[in-house]
Short mmCIF file of C-alpha atoms in Angstrom, two decimals:
data_model
loop_
_atom_site.label_atom_id
_atom_site.label_comp_id
_atom_site.label_asym_id
_atom_site.label_seq_id
_atom_site.Cartn_x
_atom_site.Cartn_y
_atom_site.Cartn_z
CA MET A 1 -13.25 3.02 11.03
CA SER A 2 -16.11 2.71 13.48
CA GLU A 3 -18.71 2.68 10.69
CA LEU A 4 -17.06 -0.49 9.32
CA LYS A 5 -17.13 -2.16 12.73
CA VAL A 6 -13.53 -3.34 12.49
CA LYS A 7 -12.48 -5.30 15.56
CA THR A 8 -9.15 -5.11 17.33
CA MET A 9 -7.16 -8.23 18.16
CA ALA A 10 -7.83 -7.54 21.86
CA GLU A 11 -11.59 -7.52 21.23
CA CYS A 12 -11.35 -10.77 19.27
CA LEU A 13 -9.34 -12.40 22.03
CA ALA A 14 -11.92 -11.33 24.61
CA ALA A 15 -14.68 -12.84 22.45
CA GLY A 16 -12.75 -16.07 21.92
CA GLU A 17 -12.31 -15.39 18.19
CA ILE A 18 -9.17 -15.98 16.13
CA PRO A 19 -9.08 -13.77 12.99
CA GLU A 20 -7.63 -15.28 9.85
CA VAL A 21 -5.76 -12.09 8.93
CA LEU A 22 -4.21 -9.18 10.82
CA PHE A 23 -4.58 -5.93 8.86
CA TRP A 24 -1.43 -3.91 9.60
CA VAL A 25 -2.65 -0.36 8.99
CA GLY A 26 0.69 1.45 9.22
CA CYS A 27 1.54 5.01 10.26
CA ALA A 28 0.38 6.71 7.06
CA GLY A 29 -2.81 4.66 6.93
CA SER A 30 -3.57 5.60 10.53
CA PHE A 31 -2.66 9.29 10.67
CA ASP A 32 -2.50 10.79 7.16
CA ASP A 33 -5.92 12.05 6.05
CA ARG A 34 -5.38 11.02 2.42
CA ALA A 35 -4.01 7.58 3.31
CA LYS A 36 -6.94 6.94 5.67
CA LYS A 37 -9.13 6.67 2.54
CA ILE A 38 -6.89 3.85 1.30
CA THR A 39 -7.18 2.12 4.68
CA LYS A 40 -10.97 2.33 4.49
CA ALA A 41 -10.99 0.98 0.92
CA ILE A 42 -8.95 -2.06 2.02
CA ALA A 43 -11.20 -2.58 5.05
CA ARG A 44 -14.34 -2.36 2.88
CA ILE A 45 -12.94 -4.96 0.50
CA LEU A 46 -12.02 -7.35 3.33
CA THR A 47 -15.44 -6.85 4.97
CA HIS A 48 -17.31 -7.39 1.68
CA CYS A 49 -15.36 -10.60 1.02
CA GLU A 50 -16.13 -11.81 4.55
CA VAL A 51 -12.45 -12.14 5.36
CA SER A 52 -12.03 -12.69 9.08
CA PHE A 53 -9.65 -9.87 10.02
CA ALA A 54 -8.74 -7.52 12.84
CA ILE A 55 -6.36 -4.66 13.55
CA LEU A 56 -4.06 -3.99 16.51
CA GLY A 57 -5.46 -0.50 17.05
CA GLN A 58 -3.63 1.33 19.84
CA GLU A 59 -1.23 -1.62 20.17
CA GLU A 60 0.19 -1.09 16.67
CA SER A 61 3.44 0.86 16.52
CA CYS A 62 5.64 1.89 13.59
CA THR A 63 7.49 -1.11 12.10
CA GLY A 64 10.74 0.83 12.44
CA ASP A 65 11.34 1.07 8.69
CA PRO A 66 12.13 4.83 8.64
CA ALA A 67 14.53 4.45 11.58
CA LYS A 68 16.37 1.58 9.87
CA ARG A 69 16.60 3.37 6.51
CA ALA A 70 17.88 6.50 8.26
CA GLY A 71 20.64 4.41 9.82
CA ASN A 72 19.39 3.96 13.39
CA GLU A 73 19.55 0.18 13.65
CA PHE A 74 19.29 0.26 17.45
CA LEU A 75 15.98 2.15 17.38
CA PHE A 76 14.69 -0.15 14.61
CA GLN A 77 15.41 -3.27 16.65
CA MET A 78 13.77 -1.78 19.75
CA MET A 79 10.60 -0.98 17.79
CA ALA A 80 10.61 -4.32 15.98
CA MET A 81 11.02 -6.34 19.19
CA GLN A 82 8.12 -4.48 20.77
CA ASN A 83 5.88 -5.24 17.78
CA ILE A 84 6.99 -8.87 17.61
CA GLN A 85 6.12 -9.32 21.29
CA VAL A 86 2.59 -8.06 20.58
CA LEU A 87 2.17 -10.09 17.36
CA ASN A 88 3.45 -13.31 18.90
CA GLY A 89 1.30 -12.71 21.97
CA TYR A 90 -1.76 -12.84 19.71
CA GLU A 91 -0.29 -15.81 17.78
CA VAL A 92 -0.60 -13.90 14.50
CA LYS A 93 0.06 -16.08 11.45
CA LYS A 94 -1.00 -13.96 8.45
CA ILE A 95 -0.63 -10.19 7.93
CA VAL A 96 -1.85 -7.90 5.14
CA THR A 97 -0.40 -4.40 4.83
CA GLY A 98 -1.51 -1.26 3.03
CA CYS A 99 2.10 -0.10 2.67
CA PRO A 100 5.06 -1.72 0.88
CA HIS A 101 7.47 -0.41 3.53
CA CYS A 102 5.57 -2.23 6.29
CA PHE A 103 5.22 -5.24 3.97
CA ASN A 104 8.95 -5.46 3.29
CA THR A 105 10.00 -4.91 6.90
CA LEU A 106 7.54 -7.39 8.42
CA LYS A 107 8.22 -9.99 5.73
CA ASN A 108 11.98 -9.81 5.37
CA GLU A 109 13.46 -8.20 8.49
CA TYR A 110 11.29 -9.37 11.39
CA PRO A 111 12.10 -13.12 11.04
CA ALA A 112 15.71 -12.53 12.17
CA LEU A 113 14.33 -11.00 15.38
CA GLY A 114 11.84 -13.80 16.08
CA GLY A 115 8.81 -12.62 14.13
CA THR A 116 7.94 -15.00 11.29
CA TYR A 117 4.59 -14.46 9.53
CA GLU A 118 2.95 -14.87 6.15
CA VAL A 119 2.91 -11.26 4.94
CA LEU A 120 0.93 -10.01 1.92
CA HIS A 121 0.73 -6.62 0.27
CA HIS A 122 -2.89 -5.59 -0.14
CA THR A 123 -2.77 -5.92 -3.95
CA GLN A 124 -1.68 -9.56 -3.57
CA LEU A 125 -4.54 -10.37 -1.21
CA ILE A 126 -7.13 -8.54 -3.34
CA GLN A 127 -5.91 -10.44 -6.41
CA GLN A 128 -6.43 -13.72 -4.50
CA LEU A 129 -9.94 -12.65 -3.48
CA ILE A 130 -10.87 -11.84 -7.09
CA GLU A 131 -9.48 -15.18 -8.30
CA GLU A 132 -11.61 -16.92 -5.66
CA GLY A 133 -14.67 -15.08 -6.99
CA ARG A 134 -15.23 -13.17 -3.75
CA ILE A 135 -15.24 -9.78 -5.51
CA ARG A 136 -17.19 -9.23 -8.72
CA LEU A 137 -16.30 -6.36 -10.98
CA GLU A 138 -19.11 -5.66 -13.42
CA GLY A 139 -17.25 -4.52 -16.53
CA GLY A 140 -14.79 -2.32 -14.67
CA GLY A 141 -17.38 0.17 -13.46
CA SER A 142 -16.52 3.81 -13.96
CA TYR A 143 -12.93 2.93 -14.93
CA LYS A 144 -13.80 0.95 -18.06
CA GLY A 145 -11.71 2.15 -20.98
CA LYS A 146 -9.80 4.73 -18.90
CA LYS A 147 -6.04 5.11 -19.40
CA ILE A 148 -4.29 4.10 -16.18
CA THR A 149 -0.55 4.01 -15.51
CA PHE A 150 0.92 2.20 -12.51
CA HIS A 151 3.84 3.54 -10.49
CA ASP A 152 5.85 0.66 -8.99
CA PRO A 153 6.64 1.19 -5.29
CA CYS A 154 10.32 0.34 -4.71
CA TYR A 155 9.71 -2.08 -1.86
CA LEU A 156 6.94 -3.93 -3.68
CA GLY A 157 8.64 -4.15 -7.08
CA ARG A 158 12.40 -4.16 -6.95
CA GLY A 159 12.46 -5.01 -3.24
CA ASN A 160 10.15 -8.04 -3.43
CA ASN A 161 9.78 -8.74 -7.15
CA GLU A 162 5.99 -8.19 -7.16
CA TYR A 163 5.02 -6.48 -10.39
CA GLU A 164 2.01 -8.48 -11.57
CA ALA A 165 -0.58 -8.32 -8.75
CA PRO A 166 -1.34 -4.58 -9.04
CA ARG A 167 -1.32 -4.74 -12.83
CA GLU A 168 -3.69 -7.71 -12.86
CA LEU A 169 -6.11 -5.70 -10.72
CA ILE A 170 -5.96 -2.74 -13.11
CA ARG A 171 -6.66 -5.06 -16.05
CA LYS A 172 -9.72 -6.39 -14.20
CA LEU A 173 -11.15 -2.86 -14.43
CA ASP A 174 -11.30 -3.21 -18.25
CA ALA A 175 -9.01 -0.18 -18.30
CA GLU A 176 -6.11 0.48 -20.66
CA LEU A 177 -2.89 -0.07 -18.71
CA VAL A 178 -0.18 2.17 -20.14
CA GLU A 179 3.37 1.71 -18.88
CA MET A 180 5.78 4.53 -18.12
CA LYS A 181 9.13 4.45 -19.94
CA ARG A 182 10.68 3.46 -16.59
CA SER A 183 8.61 0.69 -15.05
CA ARG A 184 8.86 -2.67 -13.32
CA ALA A 185 12.54 -3.47 -12.54
CA ASN A 186 13.57 -0.22 -14.23
CA GLY A 187 11.08 1.87 -12.27
CA LEU A 188 12.04 5.17 -10.65
CA CYS A 189 11.54 5.91 -6.95
CA CYS A 190 8.90 8.53 -6.12
CA GLY A 191 11.42 10.24 -3.85
CA ALA A 192 9.96 9.28 -0.46
CA GLY A 193 11.68 5.95 0.24
CA GLY A 194 14.69 5.46 2.49
CA ALA A 195 13.20 7.83 5.11
CA GLN A 196 13.48 10.69 2.58
CA MET A 197 9.79 11.45 3.21
CA PHE A 198 10.72 13.00 6.54
CA LYS A 199 13.62 15.26 5.59
CA GLU A 200 14.24 18.29 3.41
CA ALA A 201 15.45 17.69 -0.13
CA GLU A 202 19.17 17.90 -0.81
CA PRO A 203 20.57 20.36 -3.38
CA GLY A 204 19.87 19.43 -6.98
CA ASN A 205 18.21 20.70 -10.13
CA LYS A 206 14.92 18.81 -9.75
CA GLU A 207 12.84 16.98 -7.12
CA VAL A 208 12.63 13.21 -7.65
CA ASN A 209 8.82 13.23 -7.55
CA ILE A 210 8.72 15.89 -10.29
CA GLU A 211 10.93 13.70 -12.49
CA ARG A 212 8.68 10.70 -11.83
CA THR A 213 5.49 12.67 -12.47
CA GLU A 214 6.93 13.69 -15.85
CA ASP A 215 7.21 9.97 -16.68
CA ALA A 216 3.53 9.54 -15.77
CA LEU A 217 2.37 12.58 -17.73
CA GLU A 218 4.15 11.30 -20.86
CA THR A 219 1.82 8.28 -20.91
CA GLN A 220 -1.21 10.63 -21.23
CA ALA A 221 -3.00 8.52 -18.61
CA THR A 222 -5.84 10.21 -16.73
CA ILE A 223 -5.27 8.05 -13.63
CA ILE A 224 -1.99 7.35 -11.85
CA ALA A 225 -2.41 4.17 -9.79
CA ALA A 226 -0.22 3.66 -6.73
CA GLY A 227 0.24 0.87 -4.22
CA CYS A 228 1.90 2.88 -1.44
CA PRO A 229 0.69 5.83 0.65
CA PHE A 230 4.06 7.59 0.32
CA CYS A 231 4.07 7.18 -3.46
CA ASN A 232 0.49 8.48 -3.48
CA THR A 233 1.55 11.66 -1.66
CA MET A 234 4.60 12.26 -3.86
CA MET A 235 2.76 11.67 -7.14
CA THR A 236 -0.16 13.85 -5.99
CA ASP A 237 2.28 16.65 -5.19
CA GLY A 238 3.87 16.17 -8.62
CA VAL A 239 0.50 16.44 -10.38
CA LYS A 240 -0.20 19.64 -8.43
CA HIS A 241 3.22 21.02 -9.41
CA PHE A 242 2.21 20.72 -13.07
CA GLU A 243 -1.27 22.11 -12.27
CA GLN A 244 -2.89 18.96 -13.66
CA GLU A 245 -5.03 18.05 -10.64
CA ASN A 246 -8.22 18.77 -12.60
CA ASN A 247 -7.17 16.35 -15.37
CA ILE A 248 -5.29 13.57 -13.58
CA ILE A 249 -6.16 11.75 -10.37
CA VAL A 250 -3.86 9.67 -8.17
CA LYS A 251 -5.49 6.69 -6.48
CA ASP A 252 -4.40 3.53 -4.74
CA VAL A 253 -5.25 0.30 -6.55
CA ALA A 254 -7.45 -0.71 -3.58
CA GLU A 255 -9.52 2.46 -4.05
CA LEU A 256 -9.99 1.70 -7.75
CA ILE A 257 -11.19 -1.84 -6.98
CA ALA A 258 -13.48 -0.75 -4.12
CA GLU A 259 -15.09 1.94 -6.30
CA ALA A 260 -15.45 -0.34 -9.32
CA ALA A 261 -17.11 -2.99 -7.14
CA ASP A 262 -19.32 -0.29 -5.59
CA LEU A 263 -18.25 -1.17 -2.04
#
């Protein structure tokens, strides 16, 4: 993200600066080529809104979510304690994440190990910035009037009861929000949660992401909006399975907002 001139917490400390927000990039947002675009969209939004933020850079490690979901509590606690030591060393108070898995783990599971922070999912923070008038969307931009359906990430929706922030952002695009038959509290997992992203599928008659993509296709939306890099991958693969990649695009809500605001 060198072109965005994003500072690390170490650089801020050396310059005597205290950022308002730590942007927790996450493994996918750091290493996955597709998810890097989401990371850049979030960083562009924060920069445009003049939010004082920094990243950990090389000091950021995995939150331990996949280890915990796969049943290795010992490894999770080792990883979490290491991260908490770094976060507390920088006296971090507020964190924004680009991933619901990081969001849930930092918000709900780190306090028991000594890491208590105000943690926001990126859609929540972007909604706040729009309400404060720090981002202006001129009539929704290129998404005005488009049919968009939103896939609820498990750890944002059912895990933390946040259904409205991403939907409010889609409405700000002057787009038509169409709901899948299974949405909000009745939403269906994309198939990647619970560390399933990193293992082969078990025997069955259909992949979970194919089932979920069918729900999205039924809405006849031309855009599937996601709020999680894992969901983004699974839904993209589902669209490719049905050979609909020329008709339907999968984008994170942050990307939609950044493009509509021409950032």
